mmCIF file of C-alpha atoms in Angstrom:
data_model
loop_
_atom_site.group_PDB
_atom_site.id
_atom_site.type_symbol
_atom_site.label_atom_id
_atom_site.label_comp_id
_atom_site.label_asym_id
_atom_site.label_seq_id
_atom_site.Cartn_x
_atom_site.Cartn_y
_atom_site.Cartn_z
ATOM 1 C CA MET Y 717 54.646 -6.426 10.811
ATOM 2 C CA THR Y 718 58.330 -6.376 9.621
ATOM 3 C CA LYS Y 719 60.519 -8.747 7.974
ATOM 4 C CA VAL Y 720 63.531 -10.206 10.849
ATOM 5 C CA ARG Y 721 65.748 -11.852 8.421
ATOM 6 C CA HIS Y 722 68.017 -14.843 10.584
ATOM 7 C CA LEU Y 723 71.111 -15.841 9.363
ATOM 8 C CA LEU Y 724 73.740 -18.810 10.016
ATOM 9 C CA GLY Y 725 77.216 -18.257 8.995
ATOM 10 C CA ILE Y 726 78.619 -22.312 7.827
ATOM 11 C CA SER Y 727 83.108 -21.066 8.261
ATOM 12 C CA GLY Y 728 83.235 -24.665 7.390
ATOM 13 C CA GLY Y 729 83.927 -25.434 11.014
ATOM 14 C CA LYS Y 730 82.815 -27.246 13.235
ATOM 15 C CA ASP Y 731 80.681 -25.075 15.045
ATOM 16 C CA SER Y 732 78.468 -23.308 13.045
ATOM 17 C CA SER Y 733 77.968 -26.846 11.113
ATOM 18 C CA ALA Y 734 76.603 -27.458 14.242
ATOM 19 C CA LEU Y 735 74.802 -25.671 15.119
ATOM 20 C CA ALA Y 736 72.573 -24.959 11.594
ATOM 21 C CA ILE Y 737 71.837 -28.915 12.375
ATOM 22 C CA TYR Y 738 70.780 -28.387 16.107
ATOM 23 C CA LEU Y 739 68.870 -25.492 14.941
ATOM 24 C CA ASN Y 740 66.817 -26.294 11.978
ATOM 25 C CA ASP Y 741 65.882 -30.109 13.915
ATOM 26 C CA LEU Y 742 64.492 -28.337 17.194
ATOM 27 C CA TYR Y 743 63.630 -25.042 15.480
ATOM 28 C CA PRO Y 744 61.596 -25.716 12.343
ATOM 29 C CA GLN Y 745 59.820 -23.276 12.231
ATOM 30 C CA LEU Y 746 62.498 -20.698 12.038
ATOM 31 C CA THR Y 747 63.251 -19.624 8.470
ATOM 32 C CA ILE Y 748 66.897 -19.219 8.590
ATOM 33 C CA GLU Y 749 68.971 -18.379 5.489
ATOM 34 C CA TYR Y 750 72.391 -20.074 5.149
ATOM 35 C CA TYR Y 751 75.768 -18.132 4.323
ATOM 36 C CA SER Y 752 78.980 -18.754 3.774
ATOM 37 C CA CYS Y 753 81.962 -16.463 2.585
ATOM 38 C CA ASP Y 754 84.144 -18.238 0.222
ATOM 39 C CA THR Y 755 87.986 -17.131 0.249
ATOM 40 C CA GLY Y 756 89.223 -19.011 -2.457
ATOM 41 C CA LYS Y 757 91.996 -20.810 0.171
ATOM 42 C CA GLU Y 758 89.572 -22.522 1.915
ATOM 43 C CA LEU Y 759 90.463 -26.256 2.099
ATOM 44 C CA GLU Y 760 89.071 -28.945 -0.349
ATOM 45 C CA GLU Y 761 87.072 -30.571 3.256
ATOM 46 C CA THR Y 762 85.105 -26.600 3.910
ATOM 47 C CA TYR Y 763 83.278 -28.334 0.203
ATOM 48 C CA THR Y 764 82.631 -31.022 1.024
ATOM 49 C CA LEU Y 765 81.476 -29.910 4.168
ATOM 50 C CA VAL Y 766 78.594 -26.962 2.210
ATOM 51 C CA ASP Y 767 77.781 -30.199 0.279
ATOM 52 C CA ASN Y 768 77.170 -32.180 3.348
ATOM 53 C CA LEU Y 769 75.627 -29.185 4.836
ATOM 54 C CA GLN Y 770 73.230 -27.946 1.599
ATOM 55 C CA ALA Y 771 72.215 -31.784 1.303
ATOM 56 C CA TYR Y 772 70.772 -32.003 5.073
ATOM 57 C CA LEU Y 773 69.476 -29.430 5.070
ATOM 58 C CA GLY Y 774 67.794 -29.583 2.142
ATOM 59 C CA LYS Y 775 68.407 -25.050 1.793
ATOM 60 C CA LYS Y 776 71.091 -23.023 -0.294
ATOM 61 C CA ILE Y 777 73.755 -22.220 1.302
ATOM 62 C CA ASP Y 778 74.902 -18.960 0.353
ATOM 63 C CA LEU Y 779 78.723 -18.451 -0.879
ATOM 64 C CA LEU Y 780 79.302 -15.013 -0.783
ATOM 65 C CA GLN Y 781 82.873 -13.486 -2.047
ATOM 66 C CA ALA Y 782 84.648 -10.187 -2.010
ATOM 67 C CA ALA Y 783 85.984 -8.503 -5.581
ATOM 68 C CA GLU Y 784 83.186 -10.975 -7.350
ATOM 69 C CA ASN Y 785 84.207 -8.730 -10.622
ATOM 70 C CA SER Y 786 87.710 -9.372 -10.525
ATOM 71 C CA HIS Y 787 88.853 -12.553 -12.065
ATOM 72 C CA LEU Y 788 91.154 -13.757 -9.057
ATOM 73 C CA ASP Y 789 90.889 -15.595 -6.116
ATOM 74 C CA PRO Y 790 88.609 -12.690 -3.087
ATOM 75 C CA PHE Y 791 92.706 -13.519 -1.162
ATOM 76 C CA ASP Y 792 94.751 -12.713 -4.533
ATOM 77 C CA HIS Y 793 92.717 -9.934 -5.803
ATOM 78 C CA PHE Y 794 92.804 -7.469 -1.779
ATOM 79 C CA LEU Y 795 96.984 -9.255 -0.973
ATOM 80 C CA GLN Y 796 97.164 -6.945 -4.684
ATOM 81 C CA VAL Y 797 95.301 -4.272 -3.932
ATOM 82 C CA TYR Y 798 97.878 -3.725 -0.417
ATOM 83 C CA GLY Y 799 100.619 -4.418 -2.488
ATOM 84 C CA GLY Y 800 102.196 -8.149 -0.813
ATOM 85 C CA PHE Y 801 100.999 -6.830 1.959
ATOM 86 C CA LEU Y 802 100.094 -10.641 4.148
ATOM 87 C CA PRO Y 803 97.593 -10.312 6.917
ATOM 88 C CA SER Y 804 98.631 -10.654 10.620
ATOM 89 C CA SER Y 805 96.877 -10.653 13.914
ATOM 90 C CA VAL Y 806 98.076 -6.916 14.024
ATOM 91 C CA THR Y 807 96.706 -5.828 10.594
ATOM 92 C CA ARG Y 808 93.546 -8.217 9.526
ATOM 93 C CA TRP Y 809 92.678 -6.792 6.875
ATOM 94 C CA CYS Y 810 91.731 -10.990 5.524
ATOM 95 C CA THR Y 811 88.811 -10.640 8.136
ATOM 96 C CA LYS Y 812 87.276 -7.763 6.804
ATOM 97 C CA LYS Y 813 88.330 -7.986 2.751
ATOM 98 C CA LEU Y 814 86.797 -10.989 3.219
ATOM 99 C CA LYS Y 815 84.270 -12.201 6.364
ATOM 100 C CA LEU Y 816 83.143 -9.334 7.412
ATOM 101 C CA ASP Y 817 82.047 -6.557 3.760
ATOM 102 C CA PRO Y 818 80.408 -9.449 1.888
ATOM 103 C CA PHE Y 819 78.683 -10.473 4.899
ATOM 104 C CA GLU Y 820 77.286 -7.266 5.405
ATOM 105 C CA LYS Y 821 76.762 -6.048 1.988
ATOM 106 C CA PHE Y 822 74.638 -9.699 1.867
ATOM 107 C CA VAL Y 823 72.620 -8.037 4.863
ATOM 108 C CA GLY Y 824 72.468 -4.543 3.436
ATOM 109 C CA ASP Y 825 69.802 -2.566 5.672
ATOM 110 C CA ASP Y 826 67.417 -5.511 6.478
ATOM 111 C CA LEU Y 827 66.623 -5.847 10.075
ATOM 112 C CA VAL Y 828 68.750 -9.233 10.914
ATOM 113 C CA ILE Y 829 69.395 -11.167 13.075
ATOM 114 C CA SER Y 830 72.456 -13.916 13.773
ATOM 115 C CA TYR Y 831 72.535 -16.920 15.060
ATOM 116 C CA VAL Y 832 77.355 -17.746 16.008
ATOM 117 C CA GLY Y 833 78.313 -21.280 17.281
ATOM 118 C CA ILE Y 834 80.352 -20.033 19.932
ATOM 119 C CA ARG Y 835 80.177 -22.481 22.778
ATOM 120 C CA ASP Y 836 78.992 -22.879 26.043
ATOM 121 C CA ASP Y 837 82.237 -24.345 27.373
ATOM 122 C CA GLU Y 838 84.457 -21.444 25.234
ATOM 123 C CA ASN Y 839 84.842 -17.921 27.070
ATOM 124 C CA ARG Y 840 84.773 -14.968 24.124
ATOM 125 C CA GLU Y 841 82.182 -13.172 23.294
ATOM 126 C CA GLY Y 842 82.976 -13.760 19.006
ATOM 127 C CA TYR Y 843 82.200 -10.853 15.847
ATOM 128 C CA ILE Y 844 79.094 -8.298 17.254
ATOM 129 C CA SER Y 845 78.419 -5.680 14.136
ATOM 130 C CA LYS Y 846 78.976 -2.083 15.017
ATOM 131 C CA LYS Y 847 75.371 -1.693 12.530
ATOM 132 C CA SER Y 848 71.940 -1.316 14.205
ATOM 133 C CA ASN Y 849 70.359 -3.581 12.733
ATOM 134 C CA ILE Y 850 72.291 -6.392 12.957
ATOM 135 C CA GLN Y 851 71.741 -8.602 16.369
ATOM 136 C CA THR Y 852 73.914 -10.754 17.511
ATOM 137 C CA ILE Y 853 72.145 -14.551 19.458
ATOM 138 C CA PHE Y 854 74.478 -18.236 20.956
ATOM 139 C CA PRO Y 855 72.136 -20.546 20.868
ATOM 140 C CA TYR Y 856 74.789 -22.614 22.244
ATOM 141 C CA ARG Y 857 75.256 -20.627 25.178
ATOM 142 C CA LYS Y 858 72.967 -20.748 28.635
ATOM 143 C CA ASN Y 859 73.719 -16.888 27.465
ATOM 144 C CA ILE Y 860 72.397 -16.418 24.272
ATOM 145 C CA TRP Y 861 73.081 -12.781 23.948
ATOM 146 C CA SER Y 862 75.736 -9.934 23.144
ATOM 147 C CA GLU Y 863 77.035 -8.324 25.767
ATOM 148 C CA ASP Y 864 75.775 -5.147 24.939
ATOM 149 C CA VAL Y 865 72.067 -6.522 25.394
ATOM 150 C CA ILE Y 866 73.343 -7.492 29.040
ATOM 151 C CA GLN Y 867 75.339 -4.354 29.849
ATOM 152 C CA LYS Y 868 71.682 -2.302 29.287
ATOM 153 C CA VAL Y 869 69.898 -5.027 30.730
ATOM 154 C CA LEU Y 870 71.769 -5.294 33.250
ATOM 155 C CA GLN Y 871 72.517 -1.759 34.218
ATOM 156 C CA ASN Y 872 71.932 -0.819 38.019
ATOM 157 C CA SER Y 873 69.548 2.626 36.672
ATOM 158 C CA THR Y 874 67.383 -0.597 35.446
ATOM 159 C CA LYS Y 875 67.243 -2.710 38.465
ATOM 160 C CA ASP Y 876 63.466 -1.887 39.473
ATOM 161 C CA ILE Y 877 62.249 -2.406 35.868
ATOM 162 C CA ILE Y 878 63.908 -5.549 35.442
ATOM 163 C CA ALA Y 879 62.323 -7.138 39.199
ATOM 164 C CA LYS Y 880 59.295 -5.900 37.882
ATOM 165 C CA PHE Y 881 59.158 -7.402 34.315
ATOM 166 C CA TYR Y 882 60.377 -10.758 36.215
ATOM 167 C CA GLU Y 883 56.969 -10.185 38.475
ATOM 168 C CA GLU Y 884 55.085 -9.485 35.699
ATOM 169 C CA GLU Y 885 56.029 -12.725 33.235
ATOM 170 C CA GLY Y 886 54.630 -15.286 35.328
ATOM 171 C CA ILE Y 887 57.193 -18.066 34.955
ATOM 172 C CA LEU Y 888 59.302 -18.105 38.579
ATOM 173 C CA ASP Y 889 57.584 -19.960 41.764
ATOM 174 C CA SER Y 890 57.458 -17.343 44.909
ATOM 175 C CA ILE Y 891 60.908 -18.973 46.286
ATOM 176 C CA LYS Y 892 63.005 -18.688 43.132
ATOM 177 C CA LEU Y 893 61.589 -15.386 42.326
ATOM 178 C CA GLU Y 894 62.382 -14.113 45.333
ATOM 179 C CA ARG Y 895 65.548 -15.644 45.065
ATOM 180 C CA ALA Y 896 65.325 -14.086 41.644
ATOM 181 C CA LEU Y 897 64.357 -10.833 42.665
ATOM 182 C CA LYS Y 898 66.790 -9.864 45.663
ATOM 183 C CA ILE Y 899 69.649 -10.828 42.445
ATOM 184 C CA VAL Y 900 68.624 -8.650 40.421
ATOM 185 C CA THR Y 901 67.661 -5.427 43.124
ATOM 186 C CA THR Y 902 71.851 -5.696 44.311
ATOM 187 C CA ASN Y 903 73.838 -3.067 42.638
ATOM 188 C CA VAL Y 904 76.615 -4.097 40.298
ATOM 189 C CA SER Y 905 79.917 -3.405 41.877
ATOM 190 C CA PRO Y 906 83.359 -4.828 42.607
ATOM 191 C CA GLU Y 907 82.294 -7.200 44.772
ATOM 192 C CA PHE Y 908 79.513 -8.565 42.407
ATOM 193 C CA ASP Y 909 80.217 -8.110 38.885
ATOM 194 C CA ARG Y 910 77.987 -7.873 36.137
ATOM 195 C CA ASP Y 911 79.239 -11.390 35.142
ATOM 196 C CA ARG Y 912 78.225 -12.575 38.988
ATOM 197 C CA LYS Y 913 74.817 -11.164 38.698
ATOM 198 C CA LEU Y 914 74.667 -12.310 35.064
ATOM 199 C CA ASP Y 915 75.401 -15.821 36.437
ATOM 200 C CA SER Y 916 73.419 -16.194 40.036
ATOM 201 C CA LEU Y 917 70.540 -15.117 36.966
ATOM 202 C CA LEU Y 918 70.395 -17.550 35.313
ATOM 203 C CA LYS Y 919 71.343 -20.190 37.843
ATOM 204 C CA VAL Y 920 68.008 -19.187 39.247
ATOM 205 C CA SER Y 921 66.270 -19.998 35.658
ATOM 206 C CA ILE Y 922 67.649 -19.433 32.452
ATOM 207 C CA LYS Y 923 64.158 -19.389 30.450
ATOM 208 C CA ALA Y 924 62.510 -16.964 33.070
ATOM 209 C CA PHE Y 925 65.810 -14.295 32.641
ATOM 210 C CA ASN Y 926 65.575 -15.074 28.770
ATOM 211 C CA HIS Y 927 61.839 -13.948 28.645
ATOM 212 C CA VAL Y 928 62.401 -10.958 31.031
ATOM 213 C CA VAL Y 929 65.428 -9.858 28.327
ATOM 214 C CA PHE Y 930 63.046 -10.664 25.738
ATOM 215 C CA ARG Y 931 60.513 -7.912 27.032
ATOM 216 C CA PHE Y 932 63.170 -5.262 28.216
ATOM 217 C CA ILE Y 933 65.077 -5.411 24.623
ATOM 218 C CA LYS Y 934 60.775 -5.335 23.182
ATOM 219 C CA GLU Y 935 60.543 -2.315 25.477
ATOM 220 C CA PHE Y 936 62.994 -0.085 25.992
ATOM 221 C CA THR Y 937 65.057 -0.578 22.597
ATOM 222 C CA ASN Y 938 65.599 -0.881 18.116
ATOM 223 C CA TYR Y 939 67.397 -4.119 18.715
ATOM 224 C CA PRO Y 940 66.027 -6.699 15.899
ATOM 225 C CA LEU Y 941 64.210 -8.672 18.323
ATOM 226 C CA SER Y 942 62.011 -5.949 18.861
ATOM 227 C CA TYR Y 943 60.786 -6.531 16.251
ATOM 228 C CA LEU Y 944 59.272 -10.198 16.836
ATOM 229 C CA ASP Y 945 56.715 -11.593 19.174
ATOM 230 C CA LYS Y 946 57.531 -14.133 21.392
ATOM 231 C CA GLU Y 947 56.227 -17.048 19.938
ATOM 232 C CA ASP Y 948 58.323 -15.760 17.290
ATOM 233 C CA PHE Y 949 61.914 -16.557 18.812
ATOM 234 C CA PRO Y 950 61.650 -19.871 20.781
ATOM 235 C CA LEU Y 951 65.188 -20.097 21.728
ATOM 236 C CA LEU Y 952 64.044 -17.885 24.952
ATOM 237 C CA ASN Y 953 63.133 -21.161 26.093
ATOM 238 C CA ASN Y 954 66.032 -22.964 25.500
ATOM 239 C CA GLU Y 955 68.687 -23.827 28.388
ATOM 240 C CA ASP Y 956 70.378 -26.713 26.921
ATOM 241 C CA GLY Y 957 73.586 -24.797 27.433
ATOM 242 C CA LEU Y 958 75.993 -27.151 24.339
ATOM 243 C CA VAL Y 959 79.914 -28.123 24.878
ATOM 244 C CA ARG Y 960 82.217 -29.594 22.255
ATOM 245 C CA GLU Y 961 81.604 -33.004 22.889
ATOM 246 C CA ASP Y 962 77.875 -32.318 21.918
ATOM 247 C CA VAL Y 963 78.958 -30.321 19.105
ATOM 248 C CA PHE Y 964 80.826 -33.410 17.636
ATOM 249 C CA ARG Y 965 77.710 -35.884 18.775
ATOM 250 C CA ILE Y 966 75.647 -34.291 16.362
ATOM 251 C CA LEU Y 967 77.195 -33.603 13.424
ATOM 252 C CA ARG Y 968 78.651 -37.306 13.555
ATOM 253 C CA GLU Y 969 74.528 -38.251 14.642
ATOM 254 C CA SER Y 970 73.031 -36.168 11.175
ATOM 255 C CA GLY Y 971 75.772 -38.734 9.167
ATOM 256 C CA VAL Y 972 77.258 -34.448 7.746
ATOM 257 C CA GLY Y 973 79.998 -35.740 9.395
ATOM 258 C CA VAL Y 974 82.872 -34.058 11.528
ATOM 259 C CA PRO Y 975 85.425 -32.060 8.416
ATOM 260 C CA ALA Y 976 88.119 -34.570 7.647
ATOM 261 C CA TYR Y 977 91.283 -32.162 8.807
ATOM 262 C CA TYR Y 978 90.208 -32.793 12.489
ATOM 263 C CA GLU Y 979 91.387 -35.949 12.239
ATOM 264 C CA LYS Y 980 94.328 -36.440 14.056
ATOM 265 C CA ARG Y 981 96.931 -38.107 11.474
ATOM 266 C CA GLU Y 982 99.637 -40.463 13.540
ATOM 267 C CA PHE Y 983 103.518 -39.344 13.056
ATOM 268 C CA GLU Y 984 106.723 -41.292 15.261
ATOM 269 C CA VAL Y 985 109.462 -39.338 16.505
ATOM 270 C CA ASP Y 986 112.375 -41.082 18.229
ATOM 271 C CA GLY Y 987 110.430 -43.764 19.051
ATOM 272 C CA LYS Y 988 107.722 -41.859 20.420
ATOM 273 C CA LYS Y 989 104.395 -41.632 18.408
ATOM 274 C CA GLY Y 990 102.562 -38.729 17.854
ATOM 275 C CA TYR Y 991 99.060 -37.152 15.855
ATOM 276 C CA TYR Y 992 98.359 -34.109 14.032
ATOM 277 C CA SER Y 993 96.007 -32.010 12.251
ATOM 278 C CA ARG Y 994 94.042 -29.286 11.390
ATOM 279 C CA SER Y 995 92.874 -27.405 15.054
ATOM 280 C CA ARG Y 996 90.227 -24.735 12.981
ATOM 281 C CA SER Y 997 88.016 -23.995 9.826
ATOM 282 C CA GLY Y 998 89.235 -21.545 7.665
ATOM 283 C CA CYS Y 999 92.961 -20.740 4.581
ATOM 284 C CA TYR Y 1000 95.581 -23.495 4.685
ATOM 285 C CA PHE Y 1001 97.593 -20.656 5.437
ATOM 286 C CA CYS Y 1002 95.636 -19.115 7.922
ATOM 287 C CA PHE Y 1003 98.635 -17.477 10.156
ATOM 288 C CA PHE Y 1004 96.226 -18.785 12.906
ATOM 289 C CA GLN Y 1005 97.895 -21.955 12.862
ATOM 290 C CA GLN Y 1006 100.495 -23.461 15.314
ATOM 291 C CA LYS Y 1007 103.979 -24.195 14.139
ATOM 292 C CA ILE Y 1008 102.445 -28.449 14.198
ATOM 293 C CA GLU Y 1009 99.569 -27.742 11.894
ATOM 294 C CA TRP Y 1010 101.807 -26.168 9.310
ATOM 295 C CA VAL Y 1011 104.023 -29.397 9.528
ATOM 296 C CA TRP Y 1012 100.343 -30.919 9.676
ATOM 297 C CA LEU Y 1013 100.455 -28.398 6.250
ATOM 298 C CA TYR Y 1014 103.397 -29.295 4.589
ATOM 299 C CA GLU Y 1015 102.944 -33.277 5.599
ATOM 300 C CA GLN Y 1016 98.984 -33.500 3.844
ATOM 301 C CA HIS Y 1017 98.741 -31.500 1.196
ATOM 302 C CA PRO Y 1018 103.153 -30.116 -0.007
ATOM 303 C CA GLN Y 1019 101.353 -28.337 -2.709
ATOM 304 C CA LEU Y 1020 98.741 -26.218 -0.841
ATOM 305 C CA PHE Y 1021 102.268 -25.449 1.591
ATOM 306 C CA ALA Y 1022 104.243 -25.069 -1.569
ATOM 307 C CA LYS Y 1023 101.704 -22.004 -2.550
ATOM 308 C CA ALA Y 1024 101.778 -20.878 0.688
ATOM 309 C CA ILE Y 1025 106.456 -20.579 0.099
ATOM 310 C CA GLU Y 1026 105.516 -18.472 -2.632
ATOM 311 C CA TYR Y 1027 102.795 -15.571 -0.450
ATOM 312 C CA GLU Y 1028 106.031 -15.074 1.796
ATOM 313 C CA LYS Y 1029 107.703 -11.618 -0.466
ATOM 314 C CA GLU Y 1030 110.351 -9.216 0.531
ATOM 315 C CA GLY Y 1031 109.564 -9.340 3.997
ATOM 316 C CA TYR Y 1032 106.245 -10.462 4.031
ATOM 317 C CA THR Y 1033 105.949 -14.023 6.336
ATOM 318 C CA TRP Y 1034 102.843 -15.726 8.058
ATOM 319 C CA MET Y 1035 104.602 -16.358 11.052
ATOM 320 C CA GLN Y 1036 106.431 -12.837 12.938
ATOM 321 C CA ASP Y 1037 109.311 -15.534 13.374
ATOM 322 C CA GLU Y 1038 109.621 -18.372 11.369
ATOM 323 C CA ARG Y 1039 110.116 -18.462 7.678
ATOM 324 C CA LEU Y 1040 108.068 -21.506 5.881
ATOM 325 C CA GLU Y 1041 110.990 -22.766 4.138
ATOM 326 C CA GLU Y 1042 112.853 -22.323 7.607
ATOM 327 C CA LEU Y 1043 110.211 -25.084 8.851
ATOM 328 C CA ALA Y 1044 110.021 -27.097 5.889
ATOM 329 C CA ALA Y 1045 113.538 -28.583 7.315
ATOM 330 C CA GLU Y 1046 113.497 -31.569 7.578
ATOM 331 C CA GLU Y 1047 115.388 -31.239 11.463
ATOM 332 C CA ARG Y 1048 113.091 -28.379 12.063
ATOM 333 C CA ARG Y 1049 109.957 -30.358 10.862
ATOM 334 C CA THR Y 1050 111.414 -32.848 13.765
ATOM 335 C CA GLN Y 1051 111.502 -30.454 16.588
ATOM 336 C CA ILE Y 1052 108.468 -29.163 16.490
ATOM 337 C CA LYS Y 1053 106.932 -32.981 16.592
ATOM 338 C CA ARG Y 1054 109.569 -33.161 19.787
ATOM 339 C CA ASP Y 1055 106.877 -29.857 21.083
ATOM 340 C CA ALA Y 1056 104.292 -31.472 19.977
ATOM 341 C CA ILE Y 1057 104.672 -34.900 22.287
ATOM 342 C CA ALA Y 1058 105.755 -33.336 25.156
ATOM 343 C CA ARG Y 1059 103.007 -30.475 25.223
ATOM 344 C CA ALA Y 1060 100.608 -33.950 24.261
ATOM 345 C CA SER Y 1061 101.566 -36.206 27.316
ATOM 346 C CA ARG Y 1062 101.437 -33.596 29.722
ATOM 347 C CA GLN Y 1063 97.534 -32.395 28.382
ATOM 348 C CA LYS Y 1064 97.103 -36.442 29.087
ATOM 349 C CA LYS Y 1065 94.217 -35.861 26.927
ATOM 350 C CA ASP Y 1066 92.687 -39.330 25.332
ATOM 351 C CA SER Y 1067 90.636 -38.034 22.417
ATOM 352 C CA PRO Y 1068 90.812 -37.591 18.038
ATOM 353 C CA TYR Y 1069 90.942 -34.802 18.397
ATOM 354 C CA LEU Y 1070 94.007 -32.508 17.856
ATOM 355 C CA LEU Y 1071 92.069 -29.376 19.339
ATOM 356 C CA ASP Y 1072 91.388 -30.861 22.193
ATOM 357 C CA LEU Y 1073 94.867 -30.978 22.798
ATOM 358 C CA LEU Y 1074 95.824 -27.738 22.275
ATOM 359 C CA ASP Y 1075 93.061 -25.834 24.953
ATOM 360 C CA ASP Y 1076 93.552 -22.827 23.269
ATOM 361 C CA ALA Y 1077 93.822 -23.390 19.923
ATOM 362 C CA GLU Y 1078 90.325 -21.556 20.043
ATOM 363 C CA GLY Y 1079 90.938 -19.207 22.099
ATOM 364 C CA GLU Y 1080 92.810 -17.670 19.327
ATOM 365 C CA GLY Y 1081 92.115 -16.198 15.707
ATOM 366 C CA CYS Y 1082 88.970 -13.689 14.709
ATOM 367 C CA ALA Y 1083 85.795 -14.799 16.079
ATOM 368 C CA ALA Y 1084 84.504 -13.951 12.151
ATOM 369 C CA CYS Y 1085 86.655 -17.087 10.690
ATOM 370 C CA PHE Y 1086 86.100 -19.320 12.534
ATOM 371 C CA ILE Y 1087 82.485 -19.719 14.233
#
């Protein structure tokens, strides 16, 4: 039988960490390899989380580093290669060089199923490798399949095949089968697009849809999953659909704990109280940070903020509209805090974590870094 590797990347954030715990506890029969791409610029809490996870899982988490023979940290090595040109939301060389390249080197030409921690309450796809030997699965979601798989399965040209599979799998009772077949045989159109068709089929039965997709993969594709049997992939029967609240619950109940940088800290401006923290994992100088997170870094980790300033040379800055030296001014920090308090009051959420107050925080950034 052809060997297929099961891989899960640990970013140091809540979602990937909880996913490792979730899969370990629910599917101990899966032999999962864990890895983390170390940029050399992570917060110390990230390494603490990796240590806690290793203790819980009883397995080593491989630390992958780009430019492993360099005398510099991976980030500093490639910053030198790029002549001091800082990465940005437009030119994300850090993602490719520090995350994707080490991951794909780790994979090589092996057949791989990569488990990614994008939740059921998020509307994003995440990193999908262009290498045909890597297939991405999203265990938190009701739809565990990547967009490329869904496109193949729900083509109008395949509807008869999919209908046949629904009938032959024998999972649904007669009433649900009739509903599923009606949906399957309806063409995708502007009035009934692929997303709506997918959602309709999942509402009939997630389990039945998964089994049909798996059979399609086995018979008509060369995805890594096509080399496995049903009993080798127990997620076919999973119908959970996990959201943010579940992720925090898993981390707390396991004893691994929520990464400390998510915990909000109180500040006061004009007699009003506000809170700040980090909303994401990743490098301490990540250019996707919001202004209030930079203020958090300045006040909670001044030595790291000072290091981040040192990178701003020859016109290169972490933010397009402001240098860190300008943001560090007391008047500017006070205004950013005022803005954060005003924004939080509009959200009207009672949460111990900043990311619950900044709804768009998780929708930004590189999926390869933050999952």
